Tab-separated table of C-alpha atoms in Angstrom:
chain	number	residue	atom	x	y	z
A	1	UNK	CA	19.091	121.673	92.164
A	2	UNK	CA	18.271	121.681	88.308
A	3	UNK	CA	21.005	123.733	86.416
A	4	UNK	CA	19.551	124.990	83.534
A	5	UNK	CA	22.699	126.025	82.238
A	6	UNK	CA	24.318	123.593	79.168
A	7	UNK	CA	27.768	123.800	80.605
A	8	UNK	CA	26.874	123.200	84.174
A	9	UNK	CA	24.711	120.158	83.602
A	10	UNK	CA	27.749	119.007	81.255
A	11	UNK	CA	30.296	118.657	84.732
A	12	UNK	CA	27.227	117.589	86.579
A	13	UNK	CA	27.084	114.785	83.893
A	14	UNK	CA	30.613	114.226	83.692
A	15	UNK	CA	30.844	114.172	87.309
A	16	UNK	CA	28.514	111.370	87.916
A	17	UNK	CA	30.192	109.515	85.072
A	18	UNK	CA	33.424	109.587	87.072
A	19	UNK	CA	32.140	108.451	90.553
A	20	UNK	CA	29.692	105.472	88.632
A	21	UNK	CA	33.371	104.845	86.622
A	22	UNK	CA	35.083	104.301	90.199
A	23	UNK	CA	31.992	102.463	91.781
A	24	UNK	CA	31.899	100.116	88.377
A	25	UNK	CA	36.205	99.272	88.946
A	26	UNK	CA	35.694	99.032	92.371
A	27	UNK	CA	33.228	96.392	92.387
A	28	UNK	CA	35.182	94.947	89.772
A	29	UNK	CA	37.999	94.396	91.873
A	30	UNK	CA	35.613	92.802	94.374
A	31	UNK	CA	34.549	90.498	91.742
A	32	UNK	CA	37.760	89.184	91.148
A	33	UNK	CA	39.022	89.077	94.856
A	34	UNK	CA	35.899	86.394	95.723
A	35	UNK	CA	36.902	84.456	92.351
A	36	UNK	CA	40.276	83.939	93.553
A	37	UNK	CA	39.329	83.172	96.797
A	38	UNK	CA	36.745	80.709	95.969
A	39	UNK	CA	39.407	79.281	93.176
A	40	UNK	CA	41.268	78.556	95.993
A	41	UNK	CA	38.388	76.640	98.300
A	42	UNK	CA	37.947	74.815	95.099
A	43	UNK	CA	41.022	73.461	95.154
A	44	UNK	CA	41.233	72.943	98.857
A	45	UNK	CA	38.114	71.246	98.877
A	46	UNK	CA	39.194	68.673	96.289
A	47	UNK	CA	42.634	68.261	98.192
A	48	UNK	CA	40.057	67.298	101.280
A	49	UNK	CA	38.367	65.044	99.036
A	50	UNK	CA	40.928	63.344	98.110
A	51	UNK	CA	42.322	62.638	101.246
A	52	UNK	CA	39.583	61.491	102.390
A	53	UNK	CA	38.816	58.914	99.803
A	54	UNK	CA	41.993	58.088	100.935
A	55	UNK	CA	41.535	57.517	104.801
A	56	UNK	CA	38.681	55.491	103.517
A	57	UNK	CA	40.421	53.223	101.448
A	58	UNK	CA	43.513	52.668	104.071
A	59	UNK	CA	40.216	51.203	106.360
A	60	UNK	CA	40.662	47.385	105.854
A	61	UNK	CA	36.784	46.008	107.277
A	62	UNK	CA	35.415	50.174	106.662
A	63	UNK	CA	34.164	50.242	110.745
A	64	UNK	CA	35.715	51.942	112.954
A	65	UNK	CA	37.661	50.580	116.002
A	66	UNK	CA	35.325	50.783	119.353
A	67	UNK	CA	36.896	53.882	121.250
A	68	UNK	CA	39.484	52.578	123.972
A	69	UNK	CA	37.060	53.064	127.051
A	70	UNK	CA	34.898	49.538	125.979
């Protein structure tokens, strides 16, 4: 519905200024939720890394033993 009226398109503008205001901070806070989250995998994946350079070193010949059924 087209309001014609100055004043009435006015709130209408104003009103979908403050629900794309609310969609813009919530996303926002999305935004930074997966950052620290994938902060975090960062810094677990390099902990993995690490140990597993690790186990790999600790390996005197680098083969693994035969399991124990041979």
């Amino acid at each position: 519905m087209a309001a014609t009226d100055p004043a009435a398109r006015i709130a209408e503008l104003e009103t979908r200024i403050a629900e794309q205001d609310r969609v813009i901070a919530d996303l926002n806070d999305m935004v930074v939720a997966q950052w620290r989250k994938m902060d975090v995998l960062e810094r677990r994946l390099g902990e993995l890394r690490e140990e597993f350079d690790a186990a790999a070193m600790a390996r005197s010949d680098g083969r693994e033993p035969p399991p124990p059924h041979y």
